[in-house]
Coordinates of C-alpha atoms in Angstrom, one line a residue:
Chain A
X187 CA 0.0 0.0 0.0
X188 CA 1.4 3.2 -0.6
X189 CA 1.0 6.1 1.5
X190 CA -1.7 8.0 -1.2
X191 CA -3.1 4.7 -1.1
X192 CA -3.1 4.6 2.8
X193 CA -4.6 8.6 3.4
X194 CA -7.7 7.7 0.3
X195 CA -11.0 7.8 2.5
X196 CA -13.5 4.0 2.1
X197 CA -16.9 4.8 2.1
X198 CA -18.9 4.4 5.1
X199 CA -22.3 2.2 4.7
X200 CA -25.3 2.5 7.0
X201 CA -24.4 -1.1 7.9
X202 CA -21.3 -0.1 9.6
X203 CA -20.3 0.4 12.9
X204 CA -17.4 2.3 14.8
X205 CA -15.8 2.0 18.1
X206 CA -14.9 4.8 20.3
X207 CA -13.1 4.5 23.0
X208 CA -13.0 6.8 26.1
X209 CA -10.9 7.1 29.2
X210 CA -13.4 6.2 32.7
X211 CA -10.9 6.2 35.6
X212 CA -10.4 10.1 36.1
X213 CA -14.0 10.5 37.0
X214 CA -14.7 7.3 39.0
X215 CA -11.5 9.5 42.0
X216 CA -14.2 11.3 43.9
X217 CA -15.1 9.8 47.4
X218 CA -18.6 9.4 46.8
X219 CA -20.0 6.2 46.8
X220 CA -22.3 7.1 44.5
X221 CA -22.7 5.3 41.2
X222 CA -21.7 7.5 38.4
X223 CA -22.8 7.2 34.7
X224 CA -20.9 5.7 32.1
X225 CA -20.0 7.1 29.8
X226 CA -21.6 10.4 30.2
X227 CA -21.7 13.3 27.6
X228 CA -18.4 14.4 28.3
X229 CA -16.9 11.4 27.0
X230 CA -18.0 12.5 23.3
X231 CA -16.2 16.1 23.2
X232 CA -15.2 16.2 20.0
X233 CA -11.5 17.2 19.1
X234 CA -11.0 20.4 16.8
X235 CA -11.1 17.4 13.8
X236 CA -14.2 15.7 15.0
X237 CA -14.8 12.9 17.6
X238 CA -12.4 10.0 17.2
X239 CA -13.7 6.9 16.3
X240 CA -12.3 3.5 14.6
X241 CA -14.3 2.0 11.5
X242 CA -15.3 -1.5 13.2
X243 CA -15.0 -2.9 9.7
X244 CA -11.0 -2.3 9.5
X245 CA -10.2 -3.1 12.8
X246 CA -10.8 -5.7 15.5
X247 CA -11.7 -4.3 19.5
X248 CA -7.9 -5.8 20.5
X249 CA -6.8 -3.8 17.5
X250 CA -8.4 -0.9 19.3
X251 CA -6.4 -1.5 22.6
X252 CA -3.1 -1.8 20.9
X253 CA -3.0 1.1 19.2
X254 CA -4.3 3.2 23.0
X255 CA -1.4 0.7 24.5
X256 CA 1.0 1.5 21.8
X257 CA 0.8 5.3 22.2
X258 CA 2.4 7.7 24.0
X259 CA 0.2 10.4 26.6
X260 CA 0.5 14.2 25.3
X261 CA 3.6 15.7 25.7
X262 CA 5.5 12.6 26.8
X263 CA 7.3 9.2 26.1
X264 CA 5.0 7.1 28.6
X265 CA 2.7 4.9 27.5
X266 CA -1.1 5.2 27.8
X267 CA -2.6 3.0 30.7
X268 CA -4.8 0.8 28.1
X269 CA -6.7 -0.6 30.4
X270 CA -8.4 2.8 31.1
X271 CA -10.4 2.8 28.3
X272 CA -13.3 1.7 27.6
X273 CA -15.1 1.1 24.3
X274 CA -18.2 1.1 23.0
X275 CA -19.9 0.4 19.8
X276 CA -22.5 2.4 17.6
X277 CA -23.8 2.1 14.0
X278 CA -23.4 4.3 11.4
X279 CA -27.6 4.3 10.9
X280 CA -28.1 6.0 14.5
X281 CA -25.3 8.6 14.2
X282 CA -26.8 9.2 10.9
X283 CA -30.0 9.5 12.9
X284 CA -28.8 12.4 15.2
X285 CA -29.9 15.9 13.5
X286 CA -26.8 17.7 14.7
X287 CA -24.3 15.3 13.3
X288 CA -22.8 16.4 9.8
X289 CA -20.9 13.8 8.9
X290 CA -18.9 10.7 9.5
X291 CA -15.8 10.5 7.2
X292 CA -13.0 7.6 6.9
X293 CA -9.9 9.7 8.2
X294 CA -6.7 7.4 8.2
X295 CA -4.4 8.9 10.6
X296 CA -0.5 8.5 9.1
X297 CA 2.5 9.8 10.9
X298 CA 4.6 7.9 9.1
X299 CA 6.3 4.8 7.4
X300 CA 7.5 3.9 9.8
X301 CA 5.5 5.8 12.3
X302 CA 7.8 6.8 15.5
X303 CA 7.4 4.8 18.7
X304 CA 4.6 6.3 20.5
X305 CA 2.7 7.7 17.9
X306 CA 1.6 4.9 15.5
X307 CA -0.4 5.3 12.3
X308 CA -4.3 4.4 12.6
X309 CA -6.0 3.2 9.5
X310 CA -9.1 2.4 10.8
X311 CA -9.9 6.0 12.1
X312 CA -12.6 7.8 11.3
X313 CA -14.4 11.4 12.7
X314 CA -18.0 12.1 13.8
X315 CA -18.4 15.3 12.5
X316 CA -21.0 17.7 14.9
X317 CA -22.7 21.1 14.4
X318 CA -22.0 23.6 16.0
X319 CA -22.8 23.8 19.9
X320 CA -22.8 19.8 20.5
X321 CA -24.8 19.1 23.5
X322 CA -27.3 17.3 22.1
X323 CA -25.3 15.3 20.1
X324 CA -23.0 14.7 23.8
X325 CA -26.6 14.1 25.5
X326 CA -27.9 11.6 22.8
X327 CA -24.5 9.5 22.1
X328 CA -24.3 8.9 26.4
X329 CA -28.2 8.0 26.7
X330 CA -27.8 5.5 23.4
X331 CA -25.3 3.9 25.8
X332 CA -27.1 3.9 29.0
X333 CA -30.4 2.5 27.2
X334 CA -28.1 0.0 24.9
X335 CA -25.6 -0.6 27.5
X336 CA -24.9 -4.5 26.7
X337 CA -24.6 -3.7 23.1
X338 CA -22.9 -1.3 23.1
X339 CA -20.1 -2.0 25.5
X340 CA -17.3 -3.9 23.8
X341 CA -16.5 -6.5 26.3
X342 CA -12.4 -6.7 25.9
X343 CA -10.5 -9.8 26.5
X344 CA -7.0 -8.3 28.7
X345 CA -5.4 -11.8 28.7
X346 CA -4.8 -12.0 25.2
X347 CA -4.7 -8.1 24.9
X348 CA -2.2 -7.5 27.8
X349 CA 0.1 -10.1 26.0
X350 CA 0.0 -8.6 22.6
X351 CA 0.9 -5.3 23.8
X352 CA 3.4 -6.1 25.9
X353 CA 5.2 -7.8 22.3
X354 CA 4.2 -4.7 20.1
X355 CA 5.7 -2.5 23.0
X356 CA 9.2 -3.9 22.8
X357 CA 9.3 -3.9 19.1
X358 CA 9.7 -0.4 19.1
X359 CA 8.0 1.2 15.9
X360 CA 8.7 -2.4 13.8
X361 CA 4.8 -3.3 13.8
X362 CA 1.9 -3.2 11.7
X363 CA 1.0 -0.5 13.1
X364 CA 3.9 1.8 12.3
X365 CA 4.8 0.2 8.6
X366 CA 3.1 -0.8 5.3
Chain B
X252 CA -31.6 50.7 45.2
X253 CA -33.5 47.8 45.8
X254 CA -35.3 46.6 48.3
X255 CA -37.3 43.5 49.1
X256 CA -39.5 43.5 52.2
X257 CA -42.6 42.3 53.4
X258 CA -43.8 38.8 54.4
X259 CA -43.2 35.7 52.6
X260 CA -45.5 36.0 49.7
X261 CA -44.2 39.4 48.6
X262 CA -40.7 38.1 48.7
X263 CA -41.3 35.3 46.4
X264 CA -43.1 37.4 44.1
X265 CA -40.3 40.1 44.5
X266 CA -38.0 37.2 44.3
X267 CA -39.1 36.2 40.7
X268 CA -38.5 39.6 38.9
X269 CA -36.0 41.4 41.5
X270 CA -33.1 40.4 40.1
X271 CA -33.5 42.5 37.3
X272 CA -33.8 45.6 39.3
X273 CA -30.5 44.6 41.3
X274 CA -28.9 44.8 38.3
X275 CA -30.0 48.3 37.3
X276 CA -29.3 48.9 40.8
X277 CA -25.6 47.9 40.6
X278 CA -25.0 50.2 37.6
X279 CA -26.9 53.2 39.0
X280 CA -25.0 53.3 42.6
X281 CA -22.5 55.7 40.6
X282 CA -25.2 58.6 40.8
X283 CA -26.5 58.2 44.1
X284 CA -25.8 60.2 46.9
X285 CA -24.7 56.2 48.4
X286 CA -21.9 55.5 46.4
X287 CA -21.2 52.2 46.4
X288 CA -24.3 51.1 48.3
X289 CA -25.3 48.2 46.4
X290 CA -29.0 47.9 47.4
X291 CA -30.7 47.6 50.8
X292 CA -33.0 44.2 51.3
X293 CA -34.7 43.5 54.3
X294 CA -34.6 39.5 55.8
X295 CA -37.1 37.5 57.4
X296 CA -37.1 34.5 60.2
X297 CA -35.6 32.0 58.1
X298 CA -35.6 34.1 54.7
X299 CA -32.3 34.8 54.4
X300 CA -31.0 36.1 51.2
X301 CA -28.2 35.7 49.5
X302 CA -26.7 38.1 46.7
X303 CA -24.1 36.6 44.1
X304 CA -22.8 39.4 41.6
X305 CA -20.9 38.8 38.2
X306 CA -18.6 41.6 36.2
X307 CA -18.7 42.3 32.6
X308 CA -17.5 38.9 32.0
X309 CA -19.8 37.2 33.7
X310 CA -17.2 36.1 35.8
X311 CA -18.6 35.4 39.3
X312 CA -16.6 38.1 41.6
X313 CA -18.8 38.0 45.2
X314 CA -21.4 36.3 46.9
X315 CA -23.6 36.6 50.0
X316 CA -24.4 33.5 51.9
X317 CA -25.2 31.7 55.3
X318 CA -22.1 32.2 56.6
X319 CA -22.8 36.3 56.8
X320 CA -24.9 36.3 59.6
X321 CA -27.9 38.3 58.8
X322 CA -30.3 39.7 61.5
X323 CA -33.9 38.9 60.6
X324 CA -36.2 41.5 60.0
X325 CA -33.5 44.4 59.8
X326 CA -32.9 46.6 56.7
X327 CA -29.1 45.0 55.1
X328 CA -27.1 46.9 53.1
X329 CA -23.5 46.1 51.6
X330 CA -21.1 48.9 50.4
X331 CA -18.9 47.6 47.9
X332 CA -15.5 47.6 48.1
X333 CA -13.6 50.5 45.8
X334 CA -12.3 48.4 43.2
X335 CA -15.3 46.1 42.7
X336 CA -17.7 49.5 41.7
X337 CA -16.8 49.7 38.5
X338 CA -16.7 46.3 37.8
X339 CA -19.7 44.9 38.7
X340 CA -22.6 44.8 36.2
X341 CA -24.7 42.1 37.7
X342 CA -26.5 40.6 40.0
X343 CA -28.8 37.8 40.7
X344 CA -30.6 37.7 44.3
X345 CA -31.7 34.1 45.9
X346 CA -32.7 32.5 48.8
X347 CA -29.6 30.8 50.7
X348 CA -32.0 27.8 50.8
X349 CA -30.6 25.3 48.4
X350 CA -31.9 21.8 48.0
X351 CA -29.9 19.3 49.7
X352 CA -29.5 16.9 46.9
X353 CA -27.8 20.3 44.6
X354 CA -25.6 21.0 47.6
X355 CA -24.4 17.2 48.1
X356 CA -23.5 17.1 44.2
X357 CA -21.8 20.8 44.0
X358 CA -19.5 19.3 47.4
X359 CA -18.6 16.2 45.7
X360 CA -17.5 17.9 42.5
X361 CA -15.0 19.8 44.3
X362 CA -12.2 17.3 42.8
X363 CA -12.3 17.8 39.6
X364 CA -10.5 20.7 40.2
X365 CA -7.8 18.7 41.5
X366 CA -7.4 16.8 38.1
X367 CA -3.9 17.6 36.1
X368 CA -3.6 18.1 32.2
X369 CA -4.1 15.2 30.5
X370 CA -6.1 13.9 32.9
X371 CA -8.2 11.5 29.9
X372 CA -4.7 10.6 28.7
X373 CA -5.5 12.7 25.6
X374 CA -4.7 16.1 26.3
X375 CA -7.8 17.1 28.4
X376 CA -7.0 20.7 30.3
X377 CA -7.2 21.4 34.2
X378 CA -10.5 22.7 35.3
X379 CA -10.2 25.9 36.7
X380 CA -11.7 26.9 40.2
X381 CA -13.6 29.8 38.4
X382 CA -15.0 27.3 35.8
X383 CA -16.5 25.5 38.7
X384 CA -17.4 27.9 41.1
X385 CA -19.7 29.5 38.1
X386 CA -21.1 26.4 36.9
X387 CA -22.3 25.9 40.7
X388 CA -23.3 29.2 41.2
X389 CA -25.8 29.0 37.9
X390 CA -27.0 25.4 39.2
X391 CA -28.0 26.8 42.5
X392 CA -29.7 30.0 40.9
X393 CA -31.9 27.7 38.8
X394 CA -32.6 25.2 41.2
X395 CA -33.9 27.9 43.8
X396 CA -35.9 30.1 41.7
X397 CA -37.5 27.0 40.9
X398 CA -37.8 26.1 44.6
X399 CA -39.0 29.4 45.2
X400 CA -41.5 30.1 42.4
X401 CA -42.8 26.6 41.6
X402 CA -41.8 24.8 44.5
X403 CA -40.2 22.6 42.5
X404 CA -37.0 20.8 43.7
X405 CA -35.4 19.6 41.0
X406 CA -33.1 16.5 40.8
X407 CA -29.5 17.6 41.5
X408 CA -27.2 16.2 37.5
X409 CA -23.8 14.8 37.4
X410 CA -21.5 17.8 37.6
X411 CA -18.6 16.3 35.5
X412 CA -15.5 17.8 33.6
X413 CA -15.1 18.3 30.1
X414 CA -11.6 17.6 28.4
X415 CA -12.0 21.7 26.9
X416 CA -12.0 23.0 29.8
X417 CA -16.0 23.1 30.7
X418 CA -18.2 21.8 33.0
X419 CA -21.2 19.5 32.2
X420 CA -24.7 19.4 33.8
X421 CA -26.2 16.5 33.2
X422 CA -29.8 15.0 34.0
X423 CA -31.4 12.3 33.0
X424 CA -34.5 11.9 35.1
X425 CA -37.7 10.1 34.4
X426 CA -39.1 13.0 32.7
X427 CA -36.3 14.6 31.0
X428 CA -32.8 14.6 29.8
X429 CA -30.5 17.9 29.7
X430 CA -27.1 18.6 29.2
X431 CA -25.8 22.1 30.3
X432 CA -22.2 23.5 29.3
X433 CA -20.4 26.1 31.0
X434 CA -17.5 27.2 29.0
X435 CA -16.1 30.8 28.2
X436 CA -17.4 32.0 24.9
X437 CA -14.9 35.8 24.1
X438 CA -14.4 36.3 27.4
X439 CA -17.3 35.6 28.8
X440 CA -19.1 32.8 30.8
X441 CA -22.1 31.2 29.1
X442 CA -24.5 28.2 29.6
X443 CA -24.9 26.2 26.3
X444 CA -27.6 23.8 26.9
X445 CA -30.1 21.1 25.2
X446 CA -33.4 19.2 27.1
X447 CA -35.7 16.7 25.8
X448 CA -37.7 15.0 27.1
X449 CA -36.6 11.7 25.2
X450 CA -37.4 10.7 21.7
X451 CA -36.5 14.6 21.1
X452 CA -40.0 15.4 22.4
X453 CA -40.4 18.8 23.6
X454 CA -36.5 20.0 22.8
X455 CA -35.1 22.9 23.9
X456 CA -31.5 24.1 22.9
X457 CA -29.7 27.7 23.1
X458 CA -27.2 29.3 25.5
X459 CA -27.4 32.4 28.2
X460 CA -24.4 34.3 29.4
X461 CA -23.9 34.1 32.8
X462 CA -25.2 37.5 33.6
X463 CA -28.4 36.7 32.8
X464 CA -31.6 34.6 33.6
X465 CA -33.5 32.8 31.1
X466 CA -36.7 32.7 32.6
X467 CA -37.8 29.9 29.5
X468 CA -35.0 27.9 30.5
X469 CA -36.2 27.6 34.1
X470 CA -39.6 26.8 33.4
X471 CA -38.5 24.2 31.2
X472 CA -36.0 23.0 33.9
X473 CA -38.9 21.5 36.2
X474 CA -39.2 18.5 33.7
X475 CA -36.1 17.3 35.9
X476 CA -37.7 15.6 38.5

């Protein structure tokens, strides 16, 4: 594949899905015993490119985790605490469904070939793109979870995962993940 | 000036419009004899009031509360310090009452001010004191004009931090659903919010700055119960 071959956008069907993943421990440190929601509506902030999300279709829920496990956190060379993150799946029919989202475009993230350690290339990604002023879009996306909760949670298996990060991890940027 | 007396009735009535005329009466101080005299209210036997003013930016600068230990049933007035005068442009009266439940969630949010950068692990920023502090000042101004005028106590959200910056309120109640942002919009505070009441049945969506009071969105607020 070359790299204008890599960066070319695939169509998206109403029969996809995607998988976004978003990081719970933060806001489970508060000394209430209260239950809180997951994922609530701040777990869908969009980024200034869209909401990231990963076309289900081009990658598999450990693919998911190894590329979080693989990177590095903002601004330094330590990796991100995979087992964070949670995912959760939607179809491409009920974002499609929500007024206030624009669009949903294939947007193959490249930083390289190879990639450098920590910040590998993700050719699965995609962005939700929202209107302007988002909370009902935030609002919706967190109540389609709460009231689709076992769907929509992607149920990860850590034993296998753990392992295969663990290898990618010491091969530096020689993966998959980092070449084509 | 502004006064609010009389017995409980009148104050709820004066309660629901007043704080309007505090905030003509914080921009008119300059031409009265009382300079710096924000406005004279009188209390009653549990009726305290409490007084939280904003500045041009509809940054939060001053509050009343409990803690200021009012005398019931004598005439209050607060002269404003030098430097504030100019500043202020605002003001939004209440009772100090606040439901419990709104209290109990404002407390336990304290700690997201304690969260670093990055605290998603994807380059969310710290959550500023002042973010907070004016998201729960514009939670408990809602929740008690609805106590007051409707006697409605609404359901306290999930006060929860947004990797921008912001602070979420979020309900979902049996009713209703609402999400409200507070986040700086050019230099000033402003609620951005949207309400249904599920199935996108009776929406409402806009955004208020800080300094004022939507009187829509309150009303519309007593679905969260």
């Amino acid at each position: 594949m070359t790299e204008e071959e890599f960066l070319k956008p695939l169509p998206i069907t109403n029969e996809d899905h995607v998988y976004r993943q978003v990081h719970w421990s933060a806001l489970q440190k508060s000394d209430s015993n209260k239950k809180k929601k997951f994922p609530n509506a701040s777990h869908f902030t969009p980024d200034a490119d869209g909401l990231s999300v990963n076309l289900a279709k081009l990658i598999t829920l450990n693919g998911v985790y190894h590329i979080i496990g693989i990177s590095f956190k903002p601004n330094t060379t330590e990796f991100k605490s995979y087992k964070d993150f949670k995912v959760f799946r939607f179809s491409f029919s009920f974002l499609r469904s929500i007024e206030n989202i624009k669009s949903v475009l294939h947007s193959p993230v490249l930083n390289g070939n190879p990639a450098p350690v920590g910040n590998p290339n993700n050719y699965a990604h995609a962005s939700v793109l929202y209107g302007e002023d988002d909370e009902d879009v935030r609002l919706k996306l967190s109540t389609y979870c709460d009231s689709n909760y076992e769907q929509a949670l992607c149920t990860a298996d850590f034993t296998s995962i753990d392992k295969e990060v663990a290898e990618l991890r010491e091969r530096l940027n020689d993966t998959p993940y980092h070449r084509f | 000036m502004s006064v609010l007396e009389g017995d409980k009735a009148s104050l709820k009535r004066d309660y629901s419009s007043h704080y309007t005329d505090l905030v003509k009466a914080s921009c008119s101080y300059m031409a009265t004899p009382r300079r710096g005299v924000l406005g004279y209210w009188q209390t009653l036997p549990d009726q305290d009031i409490s007084l939280d003013l904003f500045n041009q930016k509809g940054i939060h600068v001053l509050s009343f509360n409990e803690e200021q230990q009012y005398e019931p049933s004598r005439q209050q007035s607060y002269k404003l310090p030098l430097l504030m005068r100019r500043a202020l442009t605002s003001g939004v009266v209440r009772q100090v009452k606040v439901p419990s439940a709104i209290e109990e969630a404002i407390q336990e949010a304290q700690h997201i001010t304690g969260l670093t950068n990055n605290w998603d692990e994807d380059g969310a920023q710290q959550i500023s004191k002042e973010t907070l502090d004016t998201a729960a000042t514009f939670l408990k101004s809602y929740a008690d004009y609805l106590s007051l005028t409707y006697n409605v106590e609404i359901d306290a959200p999930e006060i929860n931090p947004v990797k921008n910056g912001s602070i979420d309120l979020e309900w979902h109640t049996q009713g209703a659903q609402m999400l409200i942002n507070i986040r700086r919009k050019e230099g000033q505070y402003y609620a951005f919010y949207y309400g249904d009441r599920y199935n996108d049945k009776m929406p409402i969506k806009g955004n208020v700055p800080m300094s004022e009071f939507s009187e829509s969105l309150a009303v519309w607020m007593k679905y969260l119960l």
